[in-house]
Amino acid sequence: MKHPGPLVTLLAGLALGLFLLSLNATTGTKSASSYQEEAPAATASPSATPSPAPSASKPSPSPTPSRTAQPNADYAGRTDDNSSAIAVSLRDGKAIAYFCDGHDKESWLKGAVKDDGTMKLTGKQGAELNGTLQDGRRIRGTVDLGGQRYGFTADKAVKPSGLYRATATVRGAKVDGGWIVLPGGDQVGILKRDDKPSPAPEIDPSTGVVTIDGEQLTARPVTP
């Protein structure tokens, strides 16, 4: 049996090599040595924005206590010894008072009312009233006048109770009258003619009209 010669073997090898080359060209297959796997592109992670540090909140200031406004009202009553009457009118933190015995002793006093309801009112010739408003219902205190001290209680007054005054010139004389209308309707007052005191005639509480020496005057409520 004869073996194929070297020439035939060489030709067979060349034919096989050409066949493989043509096959690679038509399929586009890359050889293992030429293939390089591309690594995926690294994705940039978003930069973390630092959260702003919480600002230290300032403590809110404590609310300022509101001032306790004393009510606008009128008060009237008698001294503890029942010798005299007193009336006090309060408006917007101010007060005016009238002390009167109905004969010849009287005093007008005025001053301020503090937030706690206390008051110190002063008048002529050293007259002084010290009082305390109690729950808006009454004033309890003292009046110093003419070397004497009078304790008093003045309850809240409802019109027509309260304090009245009339000033005018009647028949050539200067007239100045003060009246305290007490709860229940009693009146205590002094009328001065040219600074000479005498008991005052009664007024009509509904109108304030009073007749003095034949002439009609009108006594009006007194407020600070």
mmCIF file of C-alpha atoms in Angstrom:
data_model
loop_
_atom_site.group_PDB
_atom_site.id
_atom_site.type_symbol
_atom_site.label_atom_id
_atom_site.label_comp_id
_atom_site.label_asym_id
_atom_site.label_seq_id
_atom_site.Cartn_x
_atom_site.Cartn_y
_atom_site.Cartn_z
ATOM 1 C CA MET A 1 0.000 0.000 0.000
ATOM 2 C CA LYS A 2 1.357 3.391 -0.952
ATOM 3 C CA HIS A 3 1.312 6.430 1.486
ATOM 4 C CA PRO A 4 0.472 9.885 0.038
ATOM 5 C CA GLY A 5 3.537 11.851 -0.803
ATOM 6 C CA PRO A 6 4.709 15.018 0.946
ATOM 7 C CA LEU A 7 3.443 17.179 -1.792
ATOM 8 C CA VAL A 8 -0.070 15.891 -1.441
ATOM 9 C CA THR A 9 0.033 16.439 2.339
ATOM 10 C CA LEU A 10 1.280 19.998 1.913
ATOM 11 C CA LEU A 11 -1.433 20.801 -0.573
ATOM 12 C CA ALA A 12 -4.084 19.364 1.715
ATOM 13 C CA GLY A 13 -2.821 21.506 4.619
ATOM 14 C CA LEU A 14 -2.852 24.639 2.498
ATOM 15 C CA ALA A 15 -6.385 23.980 1.362
ATOM 16 C CA LEU A 16 -7.539 23.523 4.969
ATOM 17 C CA GLY A 17 -5.878 26.785 6.030
ATOM 18 C CA LEU A 18 -7.513 28.752 3.203
ATOM 19 C CA PHE A 19 -10.849 27.289 4.128
ATOM 20 C CA LEU A 20 -10.542 28.391 7.783
ATOM 21 C CA LEU A 21 -9.445 31.918 6.775
ATOM 22 C CA SER A 22 -12.411 32.332 4.463
ATOM 23 C CA LEU A 23 -14.725 31.077 7.222
ATOM 24 C CA ASN A 24 -13.426 33.660 9.764
ATOM 25 C CA ALA A 25 -13.861 36.488 7.234
ATOM 26 C CA THR A 26 -17.507 35.657 6.525
ATOM 27 C CA THR A 27 -18.593 35.143 10.188
ATOM 28 C CA GLY A 28 -16.653 38.088 11.705
ATOM 29 C CA THR A 29 -15.555 35.934 14.610
ATOM 30 C CA LYS A 30 -12.624 37.341 16.528
ATOM 31 C CA SER A 31 -9.897 35.203 17.692
ATOM 32 C CA ALA A 32 -9.486 34.741 21.400
ATOM 33 C CA SER A 33 -6.246 36.671 21.399
ATOM 34 C CA SER A 34 -7.787 39.755 19.756
ATOM 35 C CA TYR A 35 -10.924 39.881 21.961
ATOM 36 C CA GLN A 36 -10.843 42.173 24.931
ATOM 37 C CA GLU A 37 -13.897 42.551 27.151
ATOM 38 C CA GLU A 38 -14.649 46.185 27.768
ATOM 39 C CA ALA A 39 -15.194 46.956 31.353
ATOM 40 C CA PRO A 40 -18.377 48.919 32.060
ATOM 41 C CA ALA A 41 -17.791 52.629 32.658
ATOM 42 C CA ALA A 42 -17.750 53.526 36.273
ATOM 43 C CA THR A 43 -20.874 55.479 37.257
ATOM 44 C CA ALA A 44 -20.006 58.557 39.265
ATOM 45 C CA SER A 45 -21.896 58.507 42.493
ATOM 46 C CA PRO A 46 -23.661 61.794 43.234
ATOM 47 C CA SER A 47 -21.794 63.890 45.725
ATOM 48 C CA ALA A 48 -23.613 63.948 49.021
ATOM 49 C CA THR A 49 -24.654 67.474 49.941
ATOM 50 C CA PRO A 50 -24.165 67.946 53.650
ATOM 51 C CA SER A 51 -27.358 68.796 55.472
ATOM 52 C CA PRO A 52 -27.238 72.230 57.040
ATOM 53 C CA ALA A 53 -26.724 72.076 60.733
ATOM 54 C CA PRO A 54 -29.924 72.928 62.542
ATOM 55 C CA SER A 55 -29.717 76.465 63.822
ATOM 56 C CA ALA A 56 -30.091 76.791 67.532
ATOM 57 C CA SER A 57 -33.544 78.218 68.132
ATOM 58 C CA LYS A 58 -33.618 81.130 70.484
ATOM 59 C CA PRO A 59 -35.992 80.677 73.395
ATOM 60 C CA SER A 60 -38.989 82.923 73.000
ATOM 61 C CA PRO A 61 -39.102 85.620 75.650
ATOM 62 C CA SER A 62 -41.584 85.144 78.432
ATOM 63 C CA PRO A 63 -44.720 87.204 77.838
ATOM 64 C CA THR A 64 -44.813 90.379 79.845
ATOM 65 C CA PRO A 65 -47.575 90.177 82.419
ATOM 66 C CA SER A 66 -50.436 92.341 81.318
ATOM 67 C CA ARG A 67 -51.351 95.269 83.474
ATOM 68 C CA THR A 68 -54.535 94.751 85.362
ATOM 69 C CA ALA A 69 -56.652 97.778 84.532
ATOM 70 C CA GLN A 70 -58.897 98.871 87.371
ATOM 71 C CA PRO A 71 -62.526 99.251 86.305
ATOM 72 C CA ASN A 72 -64.050 102.659 85.709
ATOM 73 C CA ALA A 73 -66.642 102.988 88.435
ATOM 74 C CA ASP A 74 -68.051 105.121 91.247
ATOM 75 C CA TYR A 75 -68.093 104.267 94.955
ATOM 76 C CA ALA A 76 -69.989 105.796 97.847
ATOM 77 C CA GLY A 77 -70.341 105.085 101.547
ATOM 78 C CA ARG A 78 -69.956 106.326 105.100
ATOM 79 C CA THR A 79 -67.185 106.567 107.650
ATOM 80 C CA ASP A 80 -66.997 103.894 110.314
ATOM 81 C CA ASP A 81 -68.308 106.325 112.962
ATOM 82 C CA ASN A 82 -71.176 107.350 110.624
ATOM 83 C CA SER A 83 -70.236 111.004 111.031
ATOM 84 C CA SER A 84 -69.441 111.660 107.375
ATOM 85 C CA ALA A 85 -69.850 110.381 103.848
ATOM 86 C CA ILE A 86 -67.272 109.705 101.148
ATOM 87 C CA ALA A 87 -67.479 109.157 97.408
ATOM 88 C CA VAL A 88 -64.723 108.085 95.001
ATOM 89 C CA SER A 89 -64.809 108.180 91.197
ATOM 90 C CA LEU A 90 -62.302 106.067 89.227
ATOM 91 C CA ARG A 91 -61.491 106.617 85.557
ATOM 92 C CA ASP A 92 -58.524 105.212 83.615
ATOM 93 C CA GLY A 93 -56.280 104.728 86.632
ATOM 94 C CA LYS A 94 -57.071 108.114 88.174
ATOM 95 C CA ALA A 95 -59.324 108.902 91.109
ATOM 96 C CA ILE A 96 -61.103 111.872 92.645
ATOM 97 C CA ALA A 97 -62.794 111.715 96.033
ATOM 98 C CA TYR A 98 -65.022 113.892 98.180
ATOM 99 C CA PHE A 99 -65.231 113.723 101.971
ATOM 100 C CA CYS A 100 -68.137 115.577 103.568
ATOM 101 C CA ASP A 101 -69.861 115.678 106.968
ATOM 102 C CA GLY A 102 -72.872 117.624 105.641
ATOM 103 C CA HIS A 103 -72.200 120.649 107.856
ATOM 104 C CA ASP A 104 -68.865 122.415 107.626
ATOM 105 C CA LYS A 105 -66.151 119.844 107.044
ATOM 106 C CA GLU A 106 -65.251 118.706 103.533
ATOM 107 C CA SER A 107 -62.291 117.919 101.290
ATOM 108 C CA TRP A 108 -61.720 117.179 97.623
ATOM 109 C CA LEU A 109 -58.863 114.739 97.011
ATOM 110 C CA LYS A 110 -57.277 113.291 93.892
ATOM 111 C CA GLY A 111 -54.480 110.979 92.765
ATOM 112 C CA ALA A 112 -53.610 107.760 90.956
ATOM 113 C CA VAL A 113 -54.763 104.186 91.396
ATOM 114 C CA LYS A 114 -52.022 101.544 91.221
ATOM 115 C CA ASP A 115 -52.314 98.229 89.400
ATOM 116 C CA ASP A 116 -52.871 96.412 92.698
ATOM 117 C CA GLY A 117 -55.868 98.635 93.484
ATOM 118 C CA THR A 118 -54.191 100.779 96.128
ATOM 119 C CA MET A 119 -54.497 104.553 96.033
ATOM 120 C CA LYS A 120 -53.149 107.579 97.847
ATOM 121 C CA LEU A 121 -55.154 110.719 97.197
ATOM 122 C CA THR A 122 -54.283 114.150 98.504
ATOM 123 C CA GLY A 123 -56.167 117.404 99.045
ATOM 124 C CA LYS A 124 -55.747 120.852 100.513
ATOM 125 C CA GLN A 125 -54.381 121.492 104.021
ATOM 126 C CA GLY A 126 -52.711 118.081 104.192
ATOM 127 C CA ALA A 127 -55.844 116.004 103.651
ATOM 128 C CA GLU A 128 -55.039 112.445 102.600
ATOM 129 C CA LEU A 129 -56.982 109.364 101.589
ATOM 130 C CA ASN A 130 -55.402 105.911 101.578
ATOM 131 C CA GLY A 131 -57.558 103.127 100.212
ATOM 132 C CA THR A 132 -57.608 99.731 98.551
ATOM 133 C CA LEU A 133 -60.018 98.575 95.883
ATOM 134 C CA GLN A 134 -61.354 95.164 96.897
ATOM 135 C CA ASP A 135 -62.454 92.944 93.972
ATOM 136 C CA GLY A 136 -63.903 96.000 92.237
ATOM 137 C CA ARG A 137 -66.821 95.921 94.680
ATOM 138 C CA ARG A 138 -65.776 98.376 97.363
ATOM 139 C CA ILE A 139 -63.007 100.632 98.575
ATOM 140 C CA ARG A 140 -61.779 100.221 102.110
ATOM 141 C CA GLY A 141 -59.474 102.851 103.623
ATOM 142 C CA THR A 142 -58.905 105.910 105.784
ATOM 143 C CA VAL A 143 -59.131 109.684 105.434
ATOM 144 C CA ASP A 144 -56.861 111.980 107.433
ATOM 145 C CA LEU A 145 -58.395 115.430 107.798
ATOM 146 C CA GLY A 146 -58.086 118.180 110.403
ATOM 147 C CA GLY A 147 -55.935 116.069 112.711
ATOM 148 C CA GLN A 148 -58.429 113.180 112.720
ATOM 149 C CA ARG A 149 -58.464 109.825 110.969
ATOM 150 C CA TYR A 150 -61.672 108.335 109.651
ATOM 151 C CA GLY A 151 -61.987 104.743 108.531
ATOM 152 C CA PHE A 152 -64.504 104.201 105.730
ATOM 153 C CA THR A 153 -66.052 101.700 103.371
ATOM 154 C CA ALA A 154 -67.419 102.854 100.017
ATOM 155 C CA ASP A 155 -69.425 100.332 98.013
ATOM 156 C CA LYS A 156 -69.750 100.351 94.248
ATOM 157 C CA ALA A 157 -72.442 102.864 93.338
ATOM 158 C CA VAL A 158 -75.087 102.580 90.661
ATOM 159 C CA LYS A 159 -76.510 105.764 89.201
ATOM 160 C CA PRO A 160 -77.984 107.975 90.489
ATOM 161 C CA SER A 161 -75.739 107.202 93.476
ATOM 162 C CA GLY A 162 -72.334 108.836 93.274
ATOM 163 C CA LEU A 163 -70.569 112.188 93.372
ATOM 164 C CA TYR A 164 -71.945 115.519 92.085
ATOM 165 C CA ARG A 165 -70.773 119.134 91.990
ATOM 166 C CA ALA A 166 -72.136 122.520 90.920
ATOM 167 C CA THR A 167 -70.298 125.846 90.694
ATOM 168 C CA ALA A 168 -71.756 129.185 89.667
ATOM 169 C CA THR A 169 -72.233 132.790 90.669
ATOM 170 C CA VAL A 170 -75.614 133.397 92.263
ATOM 171 C CA ARG A 171 -76.712 136.944 93.264
ATOM 172 C CA GLY A 172 -73.137 138.124 93.227
ATOM 173 C CA ALA A 173 -71.842 135.284 95.401
ATOM 174 C CA LYS A 174 -69.528 132.503 94.277
ATOM 175 C CA VAL A 175 -71.340 129.233 94.881
ATOM 176 C CA ASP A 176 -69.623 125.849 95.108
ATOM 177 C CA GLY A 177 -71.624 122.789 96.091
ATOM 178 C CA GLY A 178 -70.652 119.131 96.508
ATOM 179 C CA TRP A 179 -73.064 116.216 96.971
ATOM 180 C CA ILE A 180 -72.747 112.528 97.726
ATOM 181 C CA VAL A 181 -75.805 110.484 96.834
ATOM 182 C CA LEU A 182 -75.572 107.263 98.833
ATOM 183 C CA PRO A 183 -77.035 103.871 97.882
ATOM 184 C CA GLY A 184 -80.605 104.021 99.111
ATOM 185 C CA GLY A 185 -81.010 107.691 98.153
ATOM 186 C CA ASP A 186 -79.682 109.589 101.192
ATOM 187 C CA GLN A 187 -77.725 112.746 100.336
ATOM 188 C CA VAL A 188 -74.845 114.434 102.157
ATOM 189 C CA GLY A 189 -73.509 117.745 100.872
ATOM 190 C CA ILE A 190 -72.043 121.142 101.616
ATOM 191 C CA LEU A 191 -72.726 124.392 99.783
ATOM 192 C CA LYS A 192 -70.214 127.202 100.046
ATOM 193 C CA ARG A 193 -71.134 130.806 99.366
ATOM 194 C CA ASP A 194 -67.962 132.823 99.071
ATOM 195 C CA ASP A 195 -66.157 130.010 100.962
ATOM 196 C CA LYS A 196 -68.673 129.973 103.832
ATOM 197 C CA PRO A 197 -69.944 126.392 104.291
ATOM 198 C CA SER A 198 -73.517 125.348 105.076
ATOM 199 C CA PRO A 199 -75.620 122.212 104.529
ATOM 200 C CA ALA A 200 -76.461 121.840 100.837
ATOM 201 C CA PRO A 201 -80.041 121.660 99.588
ATOM 202 C CA GLU A 202 -80.961 118.349 97.982
ATOM 203 C CA ILE A 203 -80.538 117.800 94.269
ATOM 204 C CA ASP A 204 -82.856 115.895 92.002
ATOM 205 C CA PRO A 205 -80.726 112.769 91.382
ATOM 206 C CA SER A 206 -82.404 112.037 88.050
ATOM 207 C CA THR A 207 -81.527 115.461 86.597
ATOM 208 C CA GLY A 208 -79.027 117.024 89.003
ATOM 209 C CA VAL A 209 -81.206 120.138 89.291
ATOM 210 C CA VAL A 210 -80.944 122.084 92.561
ATOM 211 C CA THR A 211 -82.447 125.417 93.621
ATOM 212 C CA ILE A 212 -80.043 127.820 95.313
ATOM 213 C CA ASP A 213 -81.241 131.223 96.501
ATOM 214 C CA GLY A 214 -84.157 131.061 94.098
ATOM 215 C CA GLU A 215 -82.070 130.093 91.072
ATOM 216 C CA GLN A 216 -81.843 126.673 89.503
ATOM 217 C CA LEU A 217 -78.447 125.108 88.937
ATOM 218 C CA THR A 218 -77.498 121.682 87.657
ATOM 219 C CA ALA A 219 -75.134 119.525 89.680
ATOM 220 C CA ARG A 220 -73.198 117.180 87.415
ATOM 221 C CA PRO A 221 -71.431 113.881 88.049
ATOM 222 C CA VAL A 222 -67.759 114.308 88.920
ATOM 223 C CA THR A 223 -65.047 112.203 87.255
ATOM 224 C CA PRO A 224 -61.247 112.576 87.223
#
